[in-house]
PDB file of C-alpha atoms in Angstrom:
ATOM      1  CA  MET G  27     141.639  26.782  82.510  1.00 49.00           C
ATOM      2  CA  SER G  28     142.516  30.390  83.528  1.00 58.00           C
ATOM      3  CA  ILE G  29     146.304  31.302  83.865  1.00 84.00           C
ATOM      4  CA  ILE G  30     146.695  32.597  87.440  1.00 94.00           C
ATOM      5  CA  THR G  31     149.345  35.224  87.806  1.00 96.00           C
ATOM      6  CA  PRO G  32     150.917  36.090  91.160  1.00 98.00           C
ATOM      7  CA  SER G  33     150.467  39.480  92.495  1.00 98.00           C
ATOM      8  CA  ILE G  34     154.195  40.687  93.393  1.00 98.00           C
ATOM      9  CA  ARG G  35     155.139  43.877  95.127  1.00 98.00           C
ATOM     10  CA  VAL G  36     158.336  45.473  96.533  1.00 98.00           C
ATOM     11  CA  GLN G  37     157.751  48.590  98.616  1.00 98.00           C
ATOM     12  CA  ALA G  38     159.083  50.589 101.374  1.00 98.00           C
ATOM     13  CA  THR G  39     155.585  51.233 102.761  1.00 98.00           C
ATOM     14  CA  ASP G  40     153.585  48.671 105.148  1.00 98.00           C
ATOM     15  CA  PHE G  41     150.987  46.387 104.078  1.00 98.00           C
ATOM     16  CA  ASP G  42     147.523  45.663 105.373  1.00 98.00           C
ATOM     17  CA  LEU G  43     146.835  42.042 105.941  1.00 97.00           C
ATOM     18  CA  GLN G  44     143.306  41.712 105.629  1.00 97.00           C
ATOM     19  CA  ALA G  45     143.040  44.319 102.568  1.00 98.00           C
ATOM     20  CA  GLU G  46     145.424  42.033 100.990  1.00 98.00           C
ATOM     21  CA  ILE G  47     143.556  38.860 101.671  1.00 98.00           C
ATOM     22  CA  THR G  48     140.379  40.779 100.550  1.00 98.00           C
ATOM     23  CA  ALA G  49     142.007  41.930  97.417  1.00 97.00           C
ATOM     24  CA  LEU G  50     143.063  38.252  96.540  1.00 97.00           C
ATOM     25  CA  THR G  51     139.380  36.369  97.316  1.00 96.00           C
ATOM     26  CA  ALA G  52     137.159  39.497  96.261  1.00 95.00           C
ATOM     27  CA  GLY G  53     134.324  37.737  94.192  1.00 94.00           C
ATOM     28  CA  ARG G  54     135.906  34.406  94.030  1.00 95.00           C
ATOM     29  CA  LYS G  55     133.917  31.190  94.527  1.00 96.00           C
ATOM     30  CA  ASN G  56     136.354  28.444  94.090  1.00 96.00           C
ATOM     31  CA  ILE G  57     138.830  29.206  96.876  1.00 98.00           C
ATOM     32  CA  GLY G  58     138.520  26.945  99.727  1.00 98.00           C
ATOM     33  CA  ALA G  59     141.589  27.598 101.797  1.00 98.00           C
ATOM     34  CA  VAL G  60     143.723  30.925 102.491  1.00 98.00           C
ATOM     35  CA  VAL G  61     147.162  30.780 104.127  1.00 98.00           C
ATOM     36  CA  THR G  62     149.034  33.812 105.062  1.00 98.00           C
ATOM     37  CA  PHE G  63     152.658  34.443 106.225  1.00 98.00           C
ATOM     38  CA  THR G  64     153.813  37.610 107.812  1.00 98.00           C
ATOM     39  CA  GLY G  65     157.562  37.915 108.628  1.00 98.00           C
ATOM     40  CA  LEU G  66     158.242  40.846 111.118  1.00 98.00           C
ATOM     41  CA  CYS G  67     161.456  42.638 112.525  1.00 97.00           C
ATOM     42  CA  ARG G  68     162.374  41.135 116.066  1.00 95.00           C
ATOM     43  CA  ASP G  69     164.382  43.310 118.453  1.00 92.00           C
ATOM     44  CA  GLU G  70     166.530  40.267 119.337  1.00 90.00           C
ATOM     45  CA  GLN G  71     166.102  40.850 123.248  1.00 92.00           C
ATOM     46  CA  GLY G  72     166.331  44.371 123.067  1.00 90.00           C
ATOM     47  CA  ALA G  73     169.703  44.622 121.078  1.00 90.00           C
ATOM     48  CA  LEU G  74     168.305  45.956 117.865  1.00 93.00           C
ATOM     49  CA  SER G  75     166.655  49.089 117.136  1.00 94.00           C
ATOM     50  CA  ALA G  76     165.753  48.442 113.174  1.00 95.00           C
ATOM     51  CA  LEU G  77     166.601  46.120 110.589  1.00 96.00           C
ATOM     52  CA  GLU G  78     167.614  47.763 107.174  1.00 96.00           C
ATOM     53  CA  LEU G  79     166.533  45.770 104.045  1.00 98.00           C
ATOM     54  CA  GLU G  80     168.748  46.691 100.954  1.00 98.00           C
ATOM     55  CA  HIS G  81     167.004  45.188  97.629  1.00 98.00           C
ATOM     56  CA  TYR G  82     168.123  44.608  93.938  1.00 98.00           C
ATOM     57  CA  PRO G  83     165.545  46.790  92.098  1.00 98.00           C
ATOM     58  CA  GLY G  84     163.990  44.973  89.041  1.00 98.00           C
ATOM     59  CA  MET G  85     165.753  41.814  89.999  1.00 98.00           C
ATOM     60  CA  ALA G  86     163.620  41.295  93.342  1.00 98.00           C
ATOM     61  CA  GLU G  87     160.676  41.635  91.506  1.00 98.00           C
ATOM     62  CA  ALA G  88     161.685  39.286  88.768  1.00 98.00           C
ATOM     63  CA  GLU G  89     162.937  36.451  91.208  1.00 98.00           C
ATOM     64  CA  MET G  90     159.764  36.913  93.247  1.00 98.00           C
ATOM     65  CA  LEU G  91     157.572  36.482  90.069  1.00 98.00           C
ATOM     66  CA  ARG G  92     159.308  33.420  88.987  1.00 97.00           C
ATOM     67  CA  ILE G  93     158.924  31.874  92.656  1.00 98.00           C
ATOM     68  CA  GLY G  94     155.316  32.843  92.445  1.00 98.00           C
ATOM     69  CA  GLU G  95     154.695  31.035  89.290  1.00 98.00           C
ATOM     70  CA  LEU G  96     156.637  28.194  90.283  1.00 97.00           C
ATOM     71  CA  ALA G  97     154.544  27.525  93.539  1.00 98.00           C
ATOM     72  CA  ILE G  98     151.207  28.366  91.248  1.00 98.00           C
ATOM     73  CA  GLU G  99     152.058  25.742  88.869  1.00 97.00           C
ATOM     74  CA  ARG G 100     153.524  23.403  91.467  1.00 97.00           C
ATOM     75  CA  PHE G 101     150.474  23.267  93.951  1.00 98.00           C
ATOM     76  CA  SER G 102     147.606  24.390  91.674  1.00 97.00           C
ATOM     77  CA  LEU G 103     147.216  27.763  93.497  1.00 98.00           C
ATOM     78  CA  LEU G 104     144.178  29.713  92.798  1.00 98.00           C
ATOM     79  CA  GLY G 105     145.795  32.946  93.592  1.00 98.00           C
ATOM     80  CA  LEU G 106     149.256  34.098  95.440  1.00 98.00           C
ATOM     81  CA  THR G 107     150.224  37.542  96.578  1.00 98.00           C
ATOM     82  CA  ALA G 108     154.089  38.211  97.860  1.00 98.00           C
ATOM     83  CA  ILE G 109     154.814  41.719  99.147  1.00 98.00           C
ATOM     84  CA  HIS G 110     158.445  42.401 100.482  1.00 98.00           C
ATOM     85  CA  ARG G 111     159.212  45.805 101.941  1.00 98.00           C
ATOM     86  CA  TYR G 112     162.505  47.527 101.989  1.00 98.00           C
ATOM     87  CA  GLY G 113     164.374  50.358 104.056  1.00 98.00           C
ATOM     88  CA  LYS G 114     164.323  50.846 107.695  1.00 97.00           C
ATOM     89  CA  ILE G 115     161.889  48.564 109.545  1.00 97.00           C
ATOM     90  CA  LEU G 116     161.480  48.774 113.163  1.00 97.00           C
ATOM     91  CA  PRO G 117     161.039  45.858 115.805  1.00 97.00           C
ATOM     92  CA  GLY G 118     157.262  44.942 115.529  1.00 97.00           C
ATOM     93  CA  GLY G 119     157.247  46.124 111.880  1.00 98.00           C
ATOM     94  CA  ASN G 120     156.280  43.910 108.862  1.00 98.00           C
ATOM     95  CA  ILE G 121     158.889  42.849 106.519  1.00 98.00           C
ATOM     96  CA  VAL G 122     157.164  40.158 104.116  1.00 98.00           C
ATOM     97  CA  LEU G 123     153.616  38.889 103.455  1.00 98.00           C
ATOM     98  CA  VAL G 124     152.865  35.919 101.534  1.00 98.00           C
ATOM     99  CA  ILE G 125     148.918  34.872 100.534  1.00 98.00           C
ATOM    100  CA  ALA G 126     148.412  31.572  99.043  1.00 98.00           C
ATOM    101  CA  ALA G 127     145.003  30.664  97.951  1.00 98.00           C
ATOM    102  CA  ALA G 128     143.748  27.045  96.732  1.00 98.00           C
ATOM    103  CA  PRO G 129     140.895  24.787  97.089  1.00 98.00           C
ATOM    104  CA  HIS G 130     141.951  22.810  99.993  1.00 98.00           C
ATOM    105  CA  ARG G 131     144.275  23.792 102.718  1.00 98.00           C
ATOM    106  CA  GLN G 132     147.205  21.392 101.916  1.00 98.00           C
ATOM    107  CA  ALA G 133     148.035  23.138  98.705  1.00 98.00           C
ATOM    108  CA  ALA G 134     147.800  26.380 100.415  1.00 98.00           C
ATOM    109  CA  PHE G 135     149.890  25.919 103.234  1.00 98.00           C
ATOM    110  CA  ASP G 136     152.508  23.971 101.099  1.00 98.00           C
ATOM    111  CA  GLY G 137     152.420  26.820  98.458  1.00 98.00           C
ATOM    112  CA  ALA G 138     152.979  29.834 101.316  1.00 98.00           C
ATOM    113  CA  ASN G 139     155.908  27.774 102.765  1.00 98.00           C
ATOM    114  CA  PHE G 140     157.506  26.923  99.358  1.00 98.00           C
ATOM    115  CA  VAL G 141     157.260  30.663  98.183  1.00 98.00           C
ATOM    116  CA  MET G 142     159.003  31.768 101.597  1.00 97.00           C
ATOM    117  CA  ASP G 143     161.604  29.082 101.606  1.00 96.00           C
ATOM    118  CA  PHE G 144     162.754  29.985  97.799  1.00 96.00           C
ATOM    119  CA  LEU G 145     162.186  33.837  98.689  1.00 96.00           C
ATOM    120  CA  LYS G 146     164.594  33.348 101.478  1.00 95.00           C
ATOM    121  CA  THR G 147     167.489  32.191  99.497  1.00 94.00           C
ATOM    122  CA  SER G 148     167.098  33.512  96.052  1.00 95.00           C
ATOM    123  CA  ALA G 149     165.579  36.719  96.071  1.00 98.00           C
ATOM    124  CA  PRO G 150     167.625  39.442  96.238  1.00 98.00           C
ATOM    125  CA  PHE G 151     167.218  41.118  99.767  1.00 98.00           C
ATOM    126  CA  TRP G 152     169.769  41.738 102.337  1.00 98.00           C
ATOM    127  CA  LYS G 153     169.303  42.491 106.290  1.00 97.00           C
ATOM    128  CA  LYS G 154     171.587  45.213 108.322  1.00 96.00           C
ATOM    129  CA  GLU G 155     171.056  45.020 111.777  1.00 95.00           C
ATOM    130  CA  HIS G 156     170.972  48.592 113.437  1.00 93.00           C
ATOM    131  CA  ALA G 157     172.017  48.000 117.335  1.00 92.00           C
ATOM    132  CA  ALA G 158     170.077  49.683 120.196  1.00 89.00           C
ATOM    133  CA  ASP G 159     172.945  52.029 121.049  1.00 86.00           C
ATOM    134  CA  GLY G 160     172.622  53.548 117.672  1.00 76.00           C
ATOM    135  CA  ARG G 161     175.643  51.883 116.422  1.00 78.00           C
ATOM    136  CA  GLN G 162     175.132  50.416 112.850  1.00 74.00           C
ATOM    137  CA  GLY G 163     175.558  47.003 113.250  1.00 83.00           C
ATOM    138  CA  ASP G 164     176.417  43.913 111.120  1.00 92.00           C
ATOM    139  CA  TRP G 165     174.966  42.433 107.848  1.00 96.00           C
ATOM    140  CA  ILE G 166     172.829  39.337 108.767  1.00 94.00           C
ATOM    141  CA  ALA G 167     174.646  36.010 107.677  1.00 92.00           C
ATOM    142  CA  ALA G 168     172.949  33.592 105.519  1.00 90.00           C
ATOM    143  CA  LYS G 169     171.830  30.497 107.175  1.00 90.00           C
ATOM    144  CA  ASP G 170     172.515  26.966 106.280  1.00 88.00           C
ATOM    145  CA  THR G 171     169.341  25.992 107.261  1.00 90.00           C
ATOM    146  CA  ASP G 172     167.884  28.224 105.020  1.00 91.00           C
ATOM    147  CA  ASP G 173     169.276  26.150 102.134  1.00 90.00           C
ATOM    148  CA  THR G 174     168.026  22.985 103.680  1.00 91.00           C
ATOM    149  CA  ALA G 175     164.507  24.124 103.772  1.00 90.00           C
ATOM    150  CA  ARG G 176     164.730  25.128 100.314  1.00 93.00           C
ATOM    151  CA  ASP G 177     166.179  21.751  99.261  1.00 92.00           C
ATOM    152  CA  LYS G 178     163.549  19.940 100.831  1.00 92.00           C
ATOM    153  CA  TRP G 179     161.105  20.784  97.748  1.00 92.00           C
ATOM    154  CA  ARG G 180     163.745  19.202  95.169  1.00 88.00           C
TER     155      ARG G 180
ATOM    156  CA  MET Y  13     183.665  44.301  76.354  1.00 86.00           C
ATOM    157  CA  SER Y  14     182.032  46.972  78.618  1.00 93.00           C
ATOM    158  CA  VAL Y  15     179.752  46.292  81.280  1.00 97.00           C
ATOM    159  CA  LYS Y  16     177.630  47.731  84.013  1.00 98.00           C
ATOM    160  CA  LEU Y  17     178.672  46.117  87.367  1.00 98.00           C
ATOM    161  CA  VAL Y  18     175.903  46.475  90.456  1.00 98.00           C
ATOM    162  CA  TYR Y  19     176.831  45.786  94.071  1.00 98.00           C
ATOM    163  CA  PHE Y  20     174.907  44.910  96.957  1.00 98.00           C
ATOM    164  CA  ALA Y  21     175.177  44.781 100.758  1.00 98.00           C
ATOM    165  CA  TRP Y  22     178.580  44.373 102.244  1.00 97.00           C
ATOM    166  CA  VAL Y  23     180.006  43.912  98.853  1.00 98.00           C
ATOM    167  CA  ARG Y  24     178.681  47.425  97.932  1.00 98.00           C
ATOM    168  CA  GLU Y  25     180.179  48.759 101.307  1.00 97.00           C
ATOM    169  CA  ARG Y  26     183.602  47.251 100.934  1.00 97.00           C
ATOM    170  CA  ILE Y  27     184.219  48.134  97.246  1.00 98.00           C
ATOM    171  CA  GLY Y  28     182.763  51.609  98.091  1.00 98.00           C
ATOM    172  CA  LYS Y  29     180.361  52.170  95.173  1.00 97.00           C
ATOM    173  CA  PRO Y  30     177.093  50.937  94.273  1.00 98.00           C
ATOM    174  CA  GLU Y  31     177.839  50.617  90.806  1.00 98.00           C
ATOM    175  CA  GLU Y  32     180.179  51.216  87.589  1.00 98.00           C
ATOM    176  CA  ASP Y  33     180.974  50.881  83.998  1.00 98.00           C
ATOM    177  CA  LEU Y  34     184.048  48.590  83.411  1.00 97.00           C
ATOM    178  CA  ASP Y  35     185.846  47.690  80.253  1.00 96.00           C
ATOM    179  CA  LEU Y  36     186.928  43.913  80.615  1.00 96.00           C
ATOM    180  CA  PRO Y  37     189.948  42.479  79.102  1.00 95.00           C
ATOM    181  CA  THR Y  38     189.288  39.912  76.554  1.00 95.00           C
ATOM    182  CA  SER Y  39     190.780  37.136  79.344  1.00 95.00           C
ATOM    183  CA  VAL Y  40     187.591  37.345  81.270  1.00 97.00           C
ATOM    184  CA  VAL Y  41     185.296  34.777  79.855  1.00 97.00           C
ATOM    185  CA  THR Y  42     183.376  33.391  82.986  1.00 98.00           C
ATOM    186  CA  VAL Y  43     181.898  34.766  86.099  1.00 98.00           C
ATOM    187  CA  GLY Y  44     184.623  33.439  87.984  1.00 98.00           C
ATOM    188  CA  ASP Y  45     187.282  35.218  85.868  1.00 98.00           C
ATOM    189  CA  LEU Y  46     185.376  38.373  86.187  1.00 98.00           C
ATOM    190  CA  LEU Y  47     185.771  38.063  90.162  1.00 98.00           C
ATOM    191  CA  ALA Y  48     189.389  37.174  90.031  1.00 97.00           C
ATOM    192  CA  HIS Y  49     189.640  40.198  87.538  1.00 97.00           C
ATOM    193  CA  LEU Y  50     188.033  42.358  90.114  1.00 98.00           C
ATOM    194  CA  THR Y  51     190.552  41.462  93.063  1.00 97.00           C
ATOM    195  CA  THR Y  52     193.349  43.034  90.837  1.00 96.00           C
ATOM    196  CA  LEU Y  53     191.878  46.331  90.689  1.00 97.00           C
ATOM    197  CA  GLY Y  54     192.597  47.420  94.456  1.00 97.00           C
ATOM    198  CA  GLU Y  55     192.656  46.719  97.963  1.00 98.00           C
ATOM    199  CA  GLU Y  56     188.871  47.466  98.422  1.00 98.00           C
ATOM    200  CA  TYR Y  57     187.958  45.099  95.638  1.00 98.00           C
ATOM    201  CA  GLU Y  58     190.191  42.173  97.203  1.00 97.00           C
ATOM    202  CA  ASN Y  59     188.679  42.736 100.567  1.00 97.00           C
ATOM    203  CA  ALA Y  60     185.163  42.410  99.109  1.00 97.00           C
ATOM    204  CA  LEU Y  61     185.942  39.487  97.096  1.00 97.00           C
ATOM    205  CA  GLN Y  62     188.427  37.523  98.909  1.00 94.00           C
ATOM    206  CA  PHE Y  63     186.130  34.643  99.462  1.00 95.00           C
ATOM    207  CA  PRO Y  64     184.655  34.242  95.846  1.00 95.00           C
ATOM    208  CA  GLU Y  65     183.140  31.044  96.748  1.00 95.00           C
ATOM    209  CA  VAL Y  66     180.520  32.536  98.916  1.00 95.00           C
ATOM    210  CA  ILE Y  67     179.648  35.729  96.494  1.00 98.00           C
ATOM    211  CA  ARG Y  68     176.559  35.402  94.260  1.00 98.00           C
ATOM    212  CA  VAL Y  69     176.210  37.004  90.693  1.00 98.00           C
ATOM    213  CA  ALA Y  70     173.707  37.701  88.524  1.00 98.00           C
ATOM    214  CA  ILE Y  71     173.587  38.361  85.063  1.00 98.00           C
ATOM    215  CA  ASN Y  72     170.901  40.728  83.434  1.00 98.00           C
ATOM    216  CA  GLN Y  73     169.147  40.381  86.661  1.00 98.00           C
ATOM    217  CA  GLU Y  74     169.184  36.398  86.762  1.00 97.00           C
ATOM    218  CA  HIS Y  75     171.202  34.168  88.865  1.00 97.00           C
ATOM    219  CA  ALA Y  76     174.547  32.838  87.563  1.00 98.00           C
ATOM    220  CA  GLU Y  77     177.080  30.343  88.547  1.00 97.00           C
ATOM    221  CA  HIS Y  78     180.586  30.971  88.458  1.00 98.00           C
ATOM    222  CA  ASP Y  79     181.453  28.827  85.512  1.00 98.00           C
ATOM    223  CA  GLU Y  80     178.732  30.785  83.357  1.00 98.00           C
ATOM    224  CA  PRO Y  81     180.107  32.696  80.461  1.00 98.00           C
ATOM    225  CA  ILE Y  82     179.494  36.598  81.022  1.00 97.00           C
ATOM    226  CA  ALA Y  83     179.347  36.995  76.934  1.00 94.00           C
ATOM    227  CA  GLY Y  84     176.081  39.334  76.288  1.00 92.00           C
ATOM    228  CA  ALA Y  85     175.657  40.713  79.849  1.00 97.00           C
ATOM    229  CA  ARG Y  86     174.590  44.377  79.872  1.00 97.00           C
ATOM    230  CA  GLU Y  87     174.490  44.705  83.641  1.00 98.00           C
ATOM    231  CA  ILE Y  88     176.055  42.148  86.407  1.00 98.00           C
ATOM    232  CA  GLY Y  89     175.275  42.169  89.972  1.00 98.00           C
ATOM    233  CA  ILE Y  90     177.686  40.964  92.551  1.00 98.00           C
ATOM    234  CA  PHE Y  91     176.546  40.454  96.092  1.00 98.00           C
ATOM    235  CA  PRO Y  92     176.513  38.211  99.443  1.00 97.00           C
ATOM    236  CA  PRO Y  93     174.051  35.373  99.919  1.00 97.00           C
ATOM    237  CA  MET Y  94     170.534  36.753 100.428  1.00 97.00           C
ATOM    238  CA  THR Y  95     169.300  37.097 103.864  1.00 96.00           C
ATOM    239  CA  GLY Y  96     165.523  38.664 102.719  1.00 95.00           C
ATOM    240  CA  GLY Y  97     162.280  37.058 103.920  1.00 92.00           C
TER     241      GLY Y  97
END
């Protein structure tokens, strides 16, 4: 059995969903299901002008790789891509992308869900709000519901 | 021992610098000891680390619990709970 390696990227620039799906599935004939998750920046009913994403270079990639490898093993995924952006992101802009490929849909859904739940609670990224009136806002607080979502996989 | 400390998000803002090299007294053995030691270095550290139970720490870029020893650490990251995704 060939070893599947997650494709992990941490970048300031945007990503192209279709290009990433194509890159993951090109030339493959054993993939029967591809699930993608894209996280976008909300404007919170007009209150926000942007989100600032800070990350821990090196550790961010390492944690995403570790989470990706766990998902591949647990759900027998045939491919996995995870891309997380950093820097200033405007409302409507992309923040994160997860693509999970598997022979059947359930593993692909579960794999993408698992990666997002762990990414939110253990990948070193932090969001700061920029208010619509130009003031620099607060750092977003971590939510208990994110820990609960992660813990359901135990 | 001498170690590189790196700070992120509001921990970085409150301490007022992104990183520093620090010589630690031998009494500092665990992550928890380190956080307690840092709060003695000034008001800005006290302000950043006044609720140590919420502070997350990574040793050599891997998550570490507060009771873990820091022996052998080259780089220690100190930051709030993560909010990416």
